[in-house]
Amino acid sequence: MKRKLIEVALPLEAINKAAAREKSIRHGHPSTLHLWWARRPLAAARAVIFAQMVDDPSAHPDLFPTKEKQEKERNRLFKIIEDLVLWENTTNETVLQAARNEIWQSWRRTCAENADHPKAQELFDRHHLPAFHDPFAGGGALPLEAQRLGLESYASDLNPVAVLINKAMIEIPPKFASKAPVNPDGQKQKNQMDKSWSGATGLAEDVRYYGQWMRDEAEKRIGHLYPKITITPEMVQDRPDLKPYEGKALTVIAWLWARTVKSPNPAFAQVDVPLASTFMLSTKPGKEAYVEPVIEGKSYRFTVKVGKPQDAEGAKNGTKLSRGANFKCLMSGTPISGDYIKAEGKAGRMGVRLMTIVAEGARGRVYLAPTPEHDATAQEAKPTWRPEGEIATRMTGGNCTPYGLTSWGDLFSPRQLVALTTFSDLVTEALDFIKTHAINAGMPDDGKGLDQGGLGATAYAEAVGVYLTFALSKQADLSNSLCRWEPVAQCPRQLFGRQAIPMIWDFAEGNSLGESSGAWIVFVDGIVKAFAKAFQVVSEKAYGYAKQLDAGRQELSIRKVISTDPPYYDNIGYADLSDFFYVWLRRSLRPVFPELFQTMAVPKTEELVATPYRHGSKQKAETFFLEGMTQAMHRLAEQAHPAYPVTIYYAFKQSESDGAEGTTNTGWDTFLAAVIEAGFAISGTWPMRTENDSRMIGQGTNALASSIVLVCRPRGANASVATRREFMAVLKAELPAALAHLQAGNIAPVDLAQAAIGPGMGVYTRYSKVLDAEGKPLSVREALSLINQVLDEALAEQEGDFDADSRWALAWFEQFGFDEGDYGVAETLSKAKNTSVTGLVEAHILVSRGGKVHLLTPAELPPDWNPEKDRRLTAWEMVHQLIRVLEGQGEAAAAILVRQLGSHAEVARELCYRLFALCERKKRATEALAYNALVQSWPEIARLAREKPRATVPGTDDLFDKRET
């Protein structure tokens, strides 16, 4: 089949720029419908699917006979992609139609070329594009963009929460596109203005209307639990800043609570002391506010002060002593250990105490001390239902279960449970209400719901109910006892700021009936805004379907275009996390989707994530992942439409291990092995910056910045066997040309090595097997190592002699110098260089902290370095240690180091030449002078090394003074 654009070239810079920008967009983005972890940016998804379906100009030498004409046509296609990825063009029909036209043109050419195919009628109907399928649909970005590009779109996932999200993204909007809202206000507007309701705007308007109705009904039922606070003269006497509000009743935005345990000090054993991680309420300049505890005998109370605290450090730390669960007793200063807190929590003796009331003022937040009335009101809440199910005890990024919060119901305060169950009940009540209005508005009713493929009033009511339940999910995320107060933005923060359920010691309880963060109506408004942009243009003919299927057993991919984003080895336990939402979604929507919500919890046993606690060991988890992913990939290789390659996203934080093949990266190797074992040949690997710098796991930690998009085709049944020597010969013959082509495409240096793996793996996967000298199959890990070796030779002849760590450092230095860069970019590059950031830190090449890395300058290197004791000796460290010694102690001292390095020293000199040339090209004068000085001094250093074999650098051993005894 003809090569597609994605198998040859991509405008990566434009795609990456648009994807990075998109991550900062919240209002109107479809991802704001419902939280899902590690979504692909729409820009990347749209570009990949387009490039996957459009022919590369080289596939048509009759139309583009010369390289110049092919490049010109390729640049024209690049321009379409550059327009396509812009956020502003997400629903721009002119731009989208231009892309659709190119897809159709390539398709018709394909059909004409395959007119004599034995299954031409079945596979190559020029009047019908193949449908699209994503078997790991997750958050739905890929199926949505395929639909937007004009394909019938299918999404499947094992996780019912993901299936529901995809129904809301691709299945429901087209069913009710271009329909007027059915609510009475919308009908009046329709009659008065004859307004046209494009896309899903009518559906969005009904979500807004019935969401408001639910809020008003909720206030009638539970409004007494959310009282206002009146500013009394007594309050003003203590706080003159409250004078403008005296006698006024202010709406409460949030109540701030601190968890408590009994003091471990026997003198205060009956006092419930607070576990407050901070006493700061607002750190906004000019509007600082903080809690000040007042101890009165054997009790205490909280007061609120405005302005900068005198004890800034004390206010910042609250009662916390250090990281983790380490606090001090407010009454006595006695340390409270994490073990003590865990024991109290597990015994059910952890309580809460109201610390602050946050109200809405005329010009911002008003912070008030707690009152007995508001404390008592919170205690009045008596929930009649609480979600069941155990929280997984092991999660990446933190877990609350060691402290006694072990079930989903434990995560909510009584008032939060009452509010959430009230809104959940109101969703069910709203369905009948909406159905009646729909019938009154003239919508026919076939009596079928969404699950039965209904298109009438019953299904429409359920459709509105789905989005209202999404608002309930949003409220659960921001109305639980693990939501911290943000003193800069001065609002509650949602639980899922990262992919974990970490413990929070002082939490913010938002006002569900208010109009600020944590309020029901705010969540409804967010969903309506998402509709306004995401589904502004939806065709009734843009069919979409979402199903719950196991990727390893599904047959939905048959004859379809496939692009997918599978689980990332051991990064995210989607099933464990999504149970949080599932328990609430199931309560409201089980009657609507009885099969989807038939189980008490999200299926976990078959989830393709390498979690050792589920499988008994790390090895068993890896085996499970490899076998399961191989099976899933095998289905895709068998079923995918033959005209198109399959594209697979993969991104993860790697774990490093030292084995016979050297330092390796388990997740990447394991995934590639699964893809190849399934029968795929790899024709491209494209690094895309699809992750946000502040994305969930990445906040303050090391996280990957890129996804690698693998481009795959089924390997031919007649693929031959090759020897290692034959494999290397073909690599050396083909890789330099592929590399030159990538460089001509202006690919970023940091991405070049990873992208070049594509052509290399293309050679490896061309064969059914590659055999080593002993007749054993060459592993993926070994193949990657050889590809890197040939790539290094092609990039620069000198670099072939350098170790993997130094090759990484060279590539990083070319891009960043000694400046700081993102950990994720460093880790992406390390995959291509067959090393890891962890190993590079061990090798004294870089520093990694807070999600950032930088190369160590010579001045930052350890002064007591001893090459003999260095278990990870690198050319890079040799060069910079020599520069450190030369600059600080002169040529004689550098000569001693050269003596200790022995034959390794010459490699360091070769690297110096390479670095000097690189600095010259990059106009880095300071660094160039240092490398030049070392090279210029080399003859004298070498002479001194030969003459003085017994000298030593202070603080180091003499490696040559090894006398026998």
PDB file of C-alpha atoms in Angstrom, residues 740-862:
ATOM      1  CA  ALA A 740      19.068  13.651   6.726  1.00  0.00           C
ATOM      2  CA  HIS A 741      15.408  13.723   5.713  1.00  0.00           C
ATOM      3  CA  LEU A 742      14.334  14.315   9.320  1.00  0.00           C
ATOM      4  CA  GLN A 743      16.880  17.118   9.696  1.00  0.00           C
ATOM      5  CA  ALA A 744      15.657  18.705   6.495  1.00  0.00           C
ATOM      6  CA  GLY A 745      12.223  18.784   8.082  1.00  0.00           C
ATOM      7  CA  ASN A 746      13.535  21.102  10.824  1.00  0.00           C
ATOM      8  CA  ILE A 747      12.973  18.580  13.615  1.00  0.00           C
ATOM      9  CA  ALA A 748      14.137  19.800  17.052  1.00  0.00           C
ATOM     10  CA  PRO A 749      17.499  18.325  18.112  1.00  0.00           C
ATOM     11  CA  VAL A 750      15.996  16.902  21.290  1.00  0.00           C
ATOM     12  CA  ASP A 751      13.435  15.020  19.182  1.00  0.00           C
ATOM     13  CA  LEU A 752      15.783  13.874  16.445  1.00  0.00           C
ATOM     14  CA  ALA A 753      17.126  10.781  18.198  1.00  0.00           C
ATOM     15  CA  GLN A 754      13.675   9.505  19.133  1.00  0.00           C
ATOM     16  CA  ALA A 755      12.245  10.116  15.661  1.00  0.00           C
ATOM     17  CA  ALA A 756      15.207   8.308  14.089  1.00  0.00           C
ATOM     18  CA  ILE A 757      14.315   5.166  16.030  1.00  0.00           C
ATOM     19  CA  GLY A 758      11.365   4.867  13.616  1.00  0.00           C
ATOM     20  CA  PRO A 759      13.417   4.116  10.489  1.00  0.00           C
ATOM     21  CA  GLY A 760      15.701   1.911  12.599  1.00  0.00           C
ATOM     22  CA  MET A 761      12.863  -0.134  14.025  1.00  0.00           C
ATOM     23  CA  GLY A 762      11.431  -0.184  10.510  1.00  0.00           C
ATOM     24  CA  VAL A 763      14.495  -2.154   9.434  1.00  0.00           C
ATOM     25  CA  TYR A 764      14.331  -4.437  12.505  1.00  0.00           C
ATOM     26  CA  THR A 765      10.628  -5.203  12.072  1.00  0.00           C
ATOM     27  CA  ARG A 766      11.037  -5.775   8.344  1.00  0.00           C
ATOM     28  CA  TYR A 767      12.306  -9.242   9.208  1.00  0.00           C
ATOM     29  CA  SER A 768      10.437 -12.034  10.912  1.00  0.00           C
ATOM     30  CA  LYS A 769      13.553 -12.486  13.096  1.00  0.00           C
ATOM     31  CA  VAL A 770      17.034 -11.083  13.457  1.00  0.00           C
ATOM     32  CA  LEU A 771      19.465 -13.730  14.716  1.00  0.00           C
ATOM     33  CA  ASP A 772      22.689 -13.126  16.594  1.00  0.00           C
ATOM     34  CA  ALA A 773      25.924 -15.081  16.086  1.00  0.00           C
ATOM     35  CA  GLU A 774      24.603 -17.932  18.236  1.00  0.00           C
ATOM     36  CA  GLY A 775      21.380 -18.200  16.289  1.00  0.00           C
ATOM     37  CA  LYS A 776      19.303 -16.593  19.045  1.00  0.00           C
ATOM     38  CA  PRO A 777      16.698 -13.929  18.219  1.00  0.00           C
ATOM     39  CA  LEU A 778      17.907 -10.384  18.783  1.00  0.00           C
ATOM     40  CA  SER A 779      15.679  -8.764  21.434  1.00  0.00           C
ATOM     41  CA  VAL A 780      13.994  -5.379  21.058  1.00  0.00           C
ATOM     42  CA  ARG A 781      16.305  -4.078  23.749  1.00  0.00           C
ATOM     43  CA  GLU A 782      19.377  -5.215  21.812  1.00  0.00           C
ATOM     44  CA  ALA A 783      17.951  -3.852  18.563  1.00  0.00           C
ATOM     45  CA  LEU A 784      17.397  -0.438  20.152  1.00  0.00           C
ATOM     46  CA  SER A 785      20.974  -0.449  21.343  1.00  0.00           C
ATOM     47  CA  LEU A 786      22.246  -1.200  17.827  1.00  0.00           C
ATOM     48  CA  ILE A 787      19.957   1.423  16.282  1.00  0.00           C
ATOM     49  CA  ASN A 788      21.332   3.994  18.709  1.00  0.00           C
ATOM     50  CA  GLN A 789      24.848   2.931  17.810  1.00  0.00           C
ATOM     51  CA  VAL A 790      24.294   3.437  14.077  1.00  0.00           C
ATOM     52  CA  LEU A 791      22.389   6.650  14.707  1.00  0.00           C
ATOM     53  CA  ASP A 792      25.282   8.018  16.715  1.00  0.00           C
ATOM     54  CA  GLU A 793      27.683   7.168  13.940  1.00  0.00           C
ATOM     55  CA  ALA A 794      25.458   8.948  11.444  1.00  0.00           C
ATOM     56  CA  LEU A 795      25.073  12.039  13.621  1.00  0.00           C
ATOM     57  CA  ALA A 796      28.774  12.470  14.246  1.00  0.00           C
ATOM     58  CA  GLU A 797      31.621  10.074  13.600  1.00  0.00           C
ATOM     59  CA  GLN A 798      33.354  10.911  16.877  1.00  0.00           C
ATOM     60  CA  GLU A 799      30.268  10.256  18.980  1.00  0.00           C
ATOM     61  CA  GLY A 800      30.260   6.568  18.125  1.00  0.00           C
ATOM     62  CA  ASP A 801      33.078   6.036  20.631  1.00  0.00           C
ATOM     63  CA  PHE A 802      31.330   7.767  23.503  1.00  0.00           C
ATOM     64  CA  ASP A 803      29.288   6.075  26.194  1.00  0.00           C
ATOM     65  CA  ALA A 804      25.480   6.361  26.209  1.00  0.00           C
ATOM     66  CA  ASP A 805      25.446   8.901  29.054  1.00  0.00           C
ATOM     67  CA  SER A 806      27.829  11.207  27.205  1.00  0.00           C
ATOM     68  CA  ARG A 807      25.825  10.885  23.989  1.00  0.00           C
ATOM     69  CA  TRP A 808      22.775  11.982  25.946  1.00  0.00           C
ATOM     70  CA  ALA A 809      24.685  14.896  27.457  1.00  0.00           C
ATOM     71  CA  LEU A 810      25.851  16.023  24.008  1.00  0.00           C
ATOM     72  CA  ALA A 811      22.322  16.045  22.610  1.00  0.00           C
ATOM     73  CA  TRP A 812      20.998  17.877  25.680  1.00  0.00           C
ATOM     74  CA  PHE A 813      23.891  20.347  25.641  1.00  0.00           C
ATOM     75  CA  GLU A 814      23.216  21.158  22.001  1.00  0.00           C
ATOM     76  CA  GLN A 815      19.646  22.122  22.871  1.00  0.00           C
ATOM     77  CA  PHE A 816      19.972  23.670  26.342  1.00  0.00           C
ATOM     78  CA  GLY A 817      23.622  24.185  27.230  1.00  0.00           C
ATOM     79  CA  PHE A 818      23.929  24.338  31.008  1.00  0.00           C
ATOM     80  CA  ASP A 819      20.493  25.946  31.320  1.00  0.00           C
ATOM     81  CA  GLU A 820      17.583  24.268  33.062  1.00  0.00           C
ATOM     82  CA  GLY A 821      15.119  22.158  31.070  1.00  0.00           C
ATOM     83  CA  ASP A 822      12.065  19.989  31.714  1.00  0.00           C
ATOM     84  CA  TYR A 823      12.613  16.553  33.207  1.00  0.00           C
ATOM     85  CA  GLY A 824      10.173  15.041  30.711  1.00  0.00           C
ATOM     86  CA  VAL A 825      12.206  16.247  27.723  1.00  0.00           C
ATOM     87  CA  ALA A 826      15.333  14.812  29.355  1.00  0.00           C
ATOM     88  CA  GLU A 827      13.614  11.471  29.942  1.00  0.00           C
ATOM     89  CA  THR A 828      12.325  11.347  26.354  1.00  0.00           C
ATOM     90  CA  LEU A 829      15.849  11.898  25.077  1.00  0.00           C
ATOM     91  CA  SER A 830      17.200   9.282  27.496  1.00  0.00           C
ATOM     92  CA  LYS A 831      14.940   6.638  25.908  1.00  0.00           C
ATOM     93  CA  ALA A 832      16.530   7.313  22.568  1.00  0.00           C
ATOM     94  CA  LYS A 833      20.029   7.204  24.078  1.00  0.00           C
ATOM     95  CA  ASN A 834      19.482   3.966  26.005  1.00  0.00           C
ATOM     96  CA  THR A 835      20.015   5.544  29.424  1.00  0.00           C
ATOM     97  CA  SER A 836      17.862   7.301  32.033  1.00  0.00           C
ATOM     98  CA  VAL A 837      17.789  10.466  34.084  1.00  0.00           C
ATOM     99  CA  THR A 838      18.338   8.415  37.254  1.00  0.00           C
ATOM    100  CA  GLY A 839      21.540   6.985  35.825  1.00  0.00           C
ATOM    101  CA  LEU A 840      22.696  10.382  34.574  1.00  0.00           C
ATOM    102  CA  VAL A 841      22.346  11.782  38.084  1.00  0.00           C
ATOM    103  CA  GLU A 842      24.366   8.856  39.408  1.00  0.00           C
ATOM    104  CA  ALA A 843      27.031   9.580  36.786  1.00  0.00           C
ATOM    105  CA  HIS A 844      27.409  13.192  38.029  1.00  0.00           C
ATOM    106  CA  ILE A 845      26.209  14.551  34.709  1.00  0.00           C
ATOM    107  CA  LEU A 846      23.105  16.387  35.824  1.00  0.00           C
ATOM    108  CA  VAL A 847      20.944  17.535  38.707  1.00  0.00           C
ATOM    109  CA  SER A 848      17.227  16.635  38.727  1.00  0.00           C
ATOM    110  CA  ARG A 849      14.741  18.236  41.077  1.00  0.00           C
ATOM    111  CA  GLY A 850      11.225  19.650  41.006  1.00  0.00           C
ATOM    112  CA  GLY A 851      10.531  18.469  37.463  1.00  0.00           C
ATOM    113  CA  LYS A 852      13.582  20.296  36.079  1.00  0.00           C
ATOM    114  CA  VAL A 853      17.095  19.169  35.182  1.00  0.00           C
ATOM    115  CA  HIS A 854      20.373  20.860  34.284  1.00  0.00           C
ATOM    116  CA  LEU A 855      23.833  19.693  33.372  1.00  0.00           C
ATOM    117  CA  LEU A 856      26.399  20.080  36.110  1.00  0.00           C
ATOM    118  CA  THR A 857      28.924  22.801  35.313  1.00  0.00           C
ATOM    119  CA  PRO A 858      32.574  22.027  36.074  1.00  0.00           C
ATOM    120  CA  ALA A 859      32.321  24.130  39.238  1.00  0.00           C
ATOM    121  CA  GLU A 860      29.433  21.970  40.503  1.00  0.00           C
ATOM    122  CA  LEU A 861      31.276  18.671  40.153  1.00  0.00           C
ATOM    123  CA  PRO A 862      32.536  16.852  43.273  1.00  0.00           C
TER     124      PRO A 862
END
